[in-house]
Structure formats: C-alpha cells, structure tokens
Amino acid sequence: MSKKGFDFRLEIENVKDDEEFNNNKTLIEEIKNLFANTPFPLEGAGFCENRQYLIVSGQVCRESKKEAQAEYTIFKEKLLRIFKKYYKKIKLNDIFVAYFTTR
C-alpha cells in the first residue's frame, strides 16, 4: 500500500545565533526533548548563513496526506510553544514543502 508524505524545511524567525540562545540550556534541552520524541525523522536543525533564522528540516510519511499534515502541524505547534517561552516575536514559516507518494 502506498503512503503519502512530504519533505519540509521550517524557518523560525527572530531566533538569532547569539549567546542568549547558546547559553540557554533549558531551551536547548526542551528542543532536544521535542526532537527525540517526534514520531517522524528530522534531518537537521541549524542556523542559516546570515544567522537570522533557525531552520529545521525533516520528512513526514503516513497513510494519508491528511495524517502527515496533522502530525506536522502538531510538531510545529509544540515547537512554537517552546520558543514563545523564551522569545517575544517568534514566527514559523514553511519555506519548502515537497509532497510525495511511496509505492
């Protein structure tokens, strides 16, 4: 049976690669915990070249496109809640989503 899913790249605005981020052990631990408990593979997370955005990329694959989108939305909301505890103006943007179907 085929499955449906997508590769994604998520951009988190207003999180800068500065000492505040790097020295906030609680924030980093919360992010690590979320990543470890996410039911789909995350390929990586890191700052882009200009260090203005944190980027998270991964892949979601489920029985239907709707299920994949629902899991991704739950992940994004959890990530947003974590960042809102530490930063005032946080915004998550989907900068790349490529849908696929397995055979």
Short mmCIF file of N, CA and C in Angstrom, two decimals:
data_model
loop_
_atom_site.label_atom_id
_atom_site.label_comp_id
_atom_site.label_asym_id
_atom_site.label_seq_id
_atom_site.Cartn_x
_atom_site.Cartn_y
_atom_site.Cartn_z
N MET A 1 0.84 -1.19 0.00
CA MET A 1 0.00 0.00 0.00
C MET A 1 0.88 1.24 0.00
N SER A 2 0.52 2.21 -0.78
CA SER A 2 1.32 3.42 -0.86
C SER A 2 1.03 4.35 0.32
N LYS A 3 2.04 5.13 0.66
CA LYS A 3 1.91 6.13 1.72
C LYS A 3 2.14 7.49 1.11
N LYS A 4 1.66 8.50 1.81
CA LYS A 4 1.82 9.86 1.34
C LYS A 4 2.58 10.66 2.39
N GLY A 5 3.35 11.61 1.91
CA GLY A 5 4.10 12.42 2.85
C GLY A 5 4.74 13.61 2.18
N PHE A 6 5.66 14.22 2.90
CA PHE A 6 6.36 15.38 2.35
C PHE A 6 7.65 15.62 3.09
N ASP A 7 8.59 16.20 2.36
CA ASP A 7 9.82 16.72 2.95
C ASP A 7 9.53 18.16 3.30
N PHE A 8 10.10 18.64 4.39
CA PHE A 8 9.84 20.02 4.77
C PHE A 8 11.10 20.73 5.25
N ARG A 9 11.05 22.03 5.15
CA ARG A 9 12.06 22.90 5.74
C ARG A 9 11.28 24.02 6.42
N LEU A 10 11.49 24.14 7.70
CA LEU A 10 10.76 25.10 8.53
C LEU A 10 11.73 26.17 9.01
N GLU A 11 11.37 27.41 8.79
CA GLU A 11 12.20 28.54 9.18
C GLU A 11 11.58 29.21 10.40
N ILE A 12 12.39 29.43 11.43
CA ILE A 12 11.92 30.07 12.65
C ILE A 12 12.55 31.45 12.72
N GLU A 13 11.71 32.47 12.57
CA GLU A 13 12.19 33.86 12.54
C GLU A 13 12.42 34.39 13.94
N ASN A 14 13.33 35.34 14.03
CA ASN A 14 13.64 36.09 15.25
C ASN A 14 14.34 35.27 16.33
N VAL A 15 14.93 34.18 15.93
CA VAL A 15 15.82 33.43 16.82
C VAL A 15 17.21 33.60 16.23
N LYS A 16 18.03 34.30 16.91
CA LYS A 16 19.35 34.58 16.38
C LYS A 16 20.40 33.70 17.04
N ASP A 17 21.42 33.36 16.29
CA ASP A 17 22.52 32.55 16.82
C ASP A 17 23.41 33.46 17.66
N ASP A 18 22.96 33.71 18.86
CA ASP A 18 23.73 34.59 19.74
C ASP A 18 23.97 33.90 21.07
N GLU A 19 24.63 34.58 21.96
CA GLU A 19 24.94 33.98 23.25
C GLU A 19 23.70 33.65 24.06
N GLU A 20 22.65 34.45 23.90
CA GLU A 20 21.41 34.18 24.64
C GLU A 20 20.86 32.80 24.29
N PHE A 21 20.85 32.46 22.99
CA PHE A 21 20.37 31.15 22.56
C PHE A 21 21.33 30.06 23.02
N ASN A 22 22.60 30.24 22.72
CA ASN A 22 23.59 29.20 23.02
C ASN A 22 23.76 28.94 24.51
N ASN A 23 23.53 29.92 25.35
CA ASN A 23 23.70 29.76 26.79
C ASN A 23 22.41 29.37 27.51
N ASN A 24 21.32 29.27 26.79
CA ASN A 24 20.05 28.91 27.42
C ASN A 24 19.89 27.39 27.40
N LYS A 25 20.43 26.75 28.41
CA LYS A 25 20.44 25.28 28.48
C LYS A 25 19.02 24.70 28.56
N THR A 26 18.10 25.41 29.24
CA THR A 26 16.73 24.92 29.37
C THR A 26 16.05 24.88 28.00
N LEU A 27 16.19 25.94 27.22
CA LEU A 27 15.62 26.00 25.88
C LEU A 27 16.18 24.87 25.01
N ILE A 28 17.46 24.71 25.03
CA ILE A 28 18.10 23.68 24.21
C ILE A 28 17.64 22.28 24.64
N GLU A 29 17.50 22.05 25.93
CA GLU A 29 17.03 20.74 26.41
C GLU A 29 15.58 20.49 25.98
N GLU A 30 14.74 21.52 26.04
CA GLU A 30 13.34 21.36 25.61
C GLU A 30 13.27 21.02 24.12
N ILE A 31 14.09 21.68 23.32
CA ILE A 31 14.12 21.40 21.87
C ILE A 31 14.63 19.99 21.63
N LYS A 32 15.69 19.58 22.30
CA LYS A 32 16.22 18.22 22.14
C LYS A 32 15.17 17.19 22.52
N ASN A 33 14.44 17.43 23.60
CA ASN A 33 13.40 16.51 24.05
C ASN A 33 12.29 16.40 23.00
N LEU A 34 11.86 17.54 22.45
CA LEU A 34 10.84 17.51 21.41
C LEU A 34 11.33 16.73 20.20
N PHE A 35 12.55 17.00 19.76
CA PHE A 35 13.10 16.31 18.59
C PHE A 35 13.20 14.80 18.84
N ALA A 36 13.60 14.41 20.04
CA ALA A 36 13.74 12.99 20.37
C ALA A 36 12.39 12.28 20.40
N ASN A 37 11.34 13.00 20.73
CA ASN A 37 10.01 12.40 20.85
C ASN A 37 9.11 12.64 19.65
N THR A 38 9.65 13.19 18.59
CA THR A 38 8.87 13.43 17.38
C THR A 38 8.76 12.12 16.61
N PRO A 39 7.53 11.73 16.20
CA PRO A 39 7.34 10.42 15.57
C PRO A 39 7.75 10.34 14.10
N PHE A 40 8.44 11.33 13.58
CA PHE A 40 8.95 11.27 12.21
C PHE A 40 10.38 11.78 12.21
N PRO A 41 11.16 11.38 11.20
CA PRO A 41 12.58 11.74 11.21
C PRO A 41 12.83 13.22 10.90
N LEU A 42 13.67 13.82 11.71
CA LEU A 42 14.14 15.18 11.46
C LEU A 42 15.55 15.07 10.92
N GLU A 43 15.80 15.71 9.80
CA GLU A 43 17.11 15.61 9.15
C GLU A 43 18.14 16.50 9.82
N GLY A 44 17.71 17.62 10.35
CA GLY A 44 18.66 18.50 10.98
C GLY A 44 18.04 19.81 11.41
N ALA A 45 18.81 20.54 12.19
CA ALA A 45 18.41 21.87 12.64
C ALA A 45 19.67 22.70 12.76
N GLY A 46 19.57 23.94 12.35
CA GLY A 46 20.72 24.82 12.45
C GLY A 46 20.40 26.20 11.94
N PHE A 47 21.33 27.10 12.13
CA PHE A 47 21.15 28.46 11.69
C PHE A 47 21.60 28.62 10.25
N CYS A 48 20.88 29.45 9.49
CA CYS A 48 21.29 29.73 8.12
C CYS A 48 22.50 30.66 8.13
N GLU A 49 23.06 30.88 6.99
CA GLU A 49 24.33 31.61 6.88
C GLU A 49 24.31 32.98 7.53
N ASN A 50 23.22 33.72 7.38
CA ASN A 50 23.18 35.07 7.95
C ASN A 50 22.83 35.07 9.44
N ARG A 51 22.59 33.89 9.98
CA ARG A 51 22.33 33.69 11.41
C ARG A 51 21.09 34.43 11.91
N GLN A 52 20.17 34.71 11.03
CA GLN A 52 18.94 35.39 11.42
C GLN A 52 17.79 34.41 11.64
N TYR A 53 17.91 33.19 11.12
CA TYR A 53 16.84 32.20 11.20
C TYR A 53 17.38 30.85 11.63
N LEU A 54 16.58 30.17 12.41
CA LEU A 54 16.85 28.77 12.74
C LEU A 54 16.04 27.94 11.75
N ILE A 55 16.65 26.93 11.16
CA ILE A 55 15.96 26.10 10.18
C ILE A 55 15.93 24.66 10.67
N VAL A 56 14.75 24.05 10.56
CA VAL A 56 14.56 22.64 10.92
C VAL A 56 14.04 21.95 9.67
N SER A 57 14.62 20.79 9.34
CA SER A 57 14.15 20.06 8.17
C SER A 57 13.90 18.60 8.54
N GLY A 58 13.00 17.98 7.78
CA GLY A 58 12.67 16.59 8.04
C GLY A 58 11.70 16.04 7.00
N GLN A 59 11.12 14.89 7.34
CA GLN A 59 10.21 14.22 6.43
C GLN A 59 9.09 13.56 7.23
N VAL A 60 7.85 13.73 6.75
CA VAL A 60 6.69 13.11 7.37
C VAL A 60 6.07 12.19 6.34
N CYS A 61 5.78 10.94 6.72
CA CYS A 61 5.16 9.98 5.82
C CYS A 61 4.14 9.15 6.60
N ARG A 62 2.89 9.17 6.14
CA ARG A 62 1.82 8.46 6.82
C ARG A 62 0.90 7.80 5.78
N GLU A 63 -0.16 7.18 6.25
CA GLU A 63 -1.11 6.50 5.37
C GLU A 63 -1.81 7.48 4.42
N SER A 64 -2.03 8.70 4.88
CA SER A 64 -2.69 9.69 4.03
C SER A 64 -2.00 11.04 4.18
N LYS A 65 -2.23 11.89 3.20
CA LYS A 65 -1.66 13.24 3.22
C LYS A 65 -2.20 14.01 4.44
N LYS A 66 -3.46 13.80 4.75
CA LYS A 66 -4.09 14.49 5.89
C LYS A 66 -3.42 14.11 7.22
N GLU A 67 -3.12 12.82 7.40
CA GLU A 67 -2.44 12.36 8.61
C GLU A 67 -1.04 12.97 8.72
N ALA A 68 -0.33 13.02 7.60
CA ALA A 68 1.02 13.59 7.60
C ALA A 68 0.95 15.07 7.95
N GLN A 69 0.02 15.79 7.37
CA GLN A 69 -0.12 17.21 7.66
C GLN A 69 -0.51 17.44 9.12
N ALA A 70 -1.35 16.59 9.67
CA ALA A 70 -1.76 16.73 11.07
C ALA A 70 -0.58 16.54 12.02
N GLU A 71 0.24 15.52 11.77
CA GLU A 71 1.43 15.29 12.63
C GLU A 71 2.39 16.46 12.55
N TYR A 72 2.58 16.98 11.35
CA TYR A 72 3.48 18.11 11.15
C TYR A 72 2.95 19.35 11.88
N THR A 73 1.66 19.58 11.80
CA THR A 73 1.05 20.73 12.48
C THR A 73 1.22 20.62 13.99
N ILE A 74 1.05 19.44 14.53
CA ILE A 74 1.24 19.22 15.97
C ILE A 74 2.68 19.52 16.36
N PHE A 75 3.63 19.04 15.56
CA PHE A 75 5.05 19.31 15.81
C PHE A 75 5.33 20.81 15.80
N LYS A 76 4.82 21.51 14.78
CA LYS A 76 5.05 22.95 14.67
C LYS A 76 4.49 23.70 15.89
N GLU A 77 3.32 23.32 16.33
CA GLU A 77 2.70 23.99 17.48
C GLU A 77 3.50 23.76 18.76
N LYS A 78 3.99 22.55 18.95
CA LYS A 78 4.82 22.27 20.12
C LYS A 78 6.11 23.07 20.08
N LEU A 79 6.73 23.15 18.91
CA LEU A 79 7.96 23.92 18.75
C LEU A 79 7.70 25.40 18.99
N LEU A 80 6.60 25.91 18.47
CA LEU A 80 6.23 27.31 18.67
C LEU A 80 6.02 27.62 20.15
N ARG A 81 5.35 26.73 20.86
CA ARG A 81 5.13 26.94 22.31
C ARG A 81 6.44 27.02 23.07
N ILE A 82 7.39 26.17 22.72
CA ILE A 82 8.69 26.20 23.39
C ILE A 82 9.36 27.55 23.15
N PHE A 83 9.42 27.99 21.91
CA PHE A 83 10.11 29.24 21.60
C PHE A 83 9.41 30.46 22.18
N LYS A 84 8.08 30.42 22.26
CA LYS A 84 7.35 31.57 22.81
C LYS A 84 7.64 31.79 24.29
N LYS A 85 8.12 30.77 24.97
CA LYS A 85 8.50 30.94 26.38
C LYS A 85 9.74 31.82 26.52
N TYR A 86 10.59 31.82 25.50
CA TYR A 86 11.90 32.46 25.59
C TYR A 86 12.06 33.70 24.70
N TYR A 87 11.24 33.81 23.66
CA TYR A 87 11.34 34.93 22.72
C TYR A 87 9.96 35.56 22.54
N LYS A 88 9.94 36.86 22.31
CA LYS A 88 8.66 37.57 22.19
C LYS A 88 8.05 37.47 20.80
N LYS A 89 8.82 37.72 19.77
CA LYS A 89 8.29 37.76 18.40
C LYS A 89 8.80 36.58 17.60
N ILE A 90 8.16 35.46 17.73
CA ILE A 90 8.56 34.24 17.01
C ILE A 90 7.55 33.97 15.90
N LYS A 91 8.05 33.56 14.76
CA LYS A 91 7.18 33.21 13.64
C LYS A 91 7.77 32.00 12.93
N LEU A 92 6.93 31.01 12.65
CA LEU A 92 7.36 29.82 11.93
C LEU A 92 6.86 29.91 10.49
N ASN A 93 7.75 29.69 9.54
CA ASN A 93 7.40 29.74 8.12
C ASN A 93 7.80 28.44 7.44
N ASP A 94 6.88 27.89 6.66
CA ASP A 94 7.21 26.75 5.82
C ASP A 94 7.89 27.32 4.58
N ILE A 95 9.19 27.07 4.43
CA ILE A 95 9.88 27.63 3.28
C ILE A 95 10.08 26.60 2.17
N PHE A 96 9.80 25.34 2.47
CA PHE A 96 9.91 24.31 1.44
C PHE A 96 9.08 23.12 1.87
N VAL A 97 8.15 22.71 1.03
CA VAL A 97 7.38 21.51 1.26
C VAL A 97 7.26 20.79 -0.07
N ALA A 98 7.73 19.55 -0.14
CA ALA A 98 7.67 18.76 -1.37
C ALA A 98 6.92 17.47 -1.08
N TYR A 99 5.75 17.32 -1.67
CA TYR A 99 4.90 16.15 -1.44
C TYR A 99 5.36 14.96 -2.29
N PHE A 100 5.12 13.75 -1.76
CA PHE A 100 5.47 12.53 -2.50
C PHE A 100 4.52 11.41 -2.11
N THR A 101 4.53 10.35 -2.92
CA THR A 101 3.76 9.14 -2.64
C THR A 101 4.71 7.97 -2.80
N THR A 102 4.72 7.05 -1.82
CA THR A 102 5.56 5.86 -1.92
C THR A 102 4.79 4.77 -2.65
N ARG A 103 5.50 3.78 -3.09
CA ARG A 103 4.84 2.64 -3.77
C ARG A 103 5.08 1.37 -3.02
#
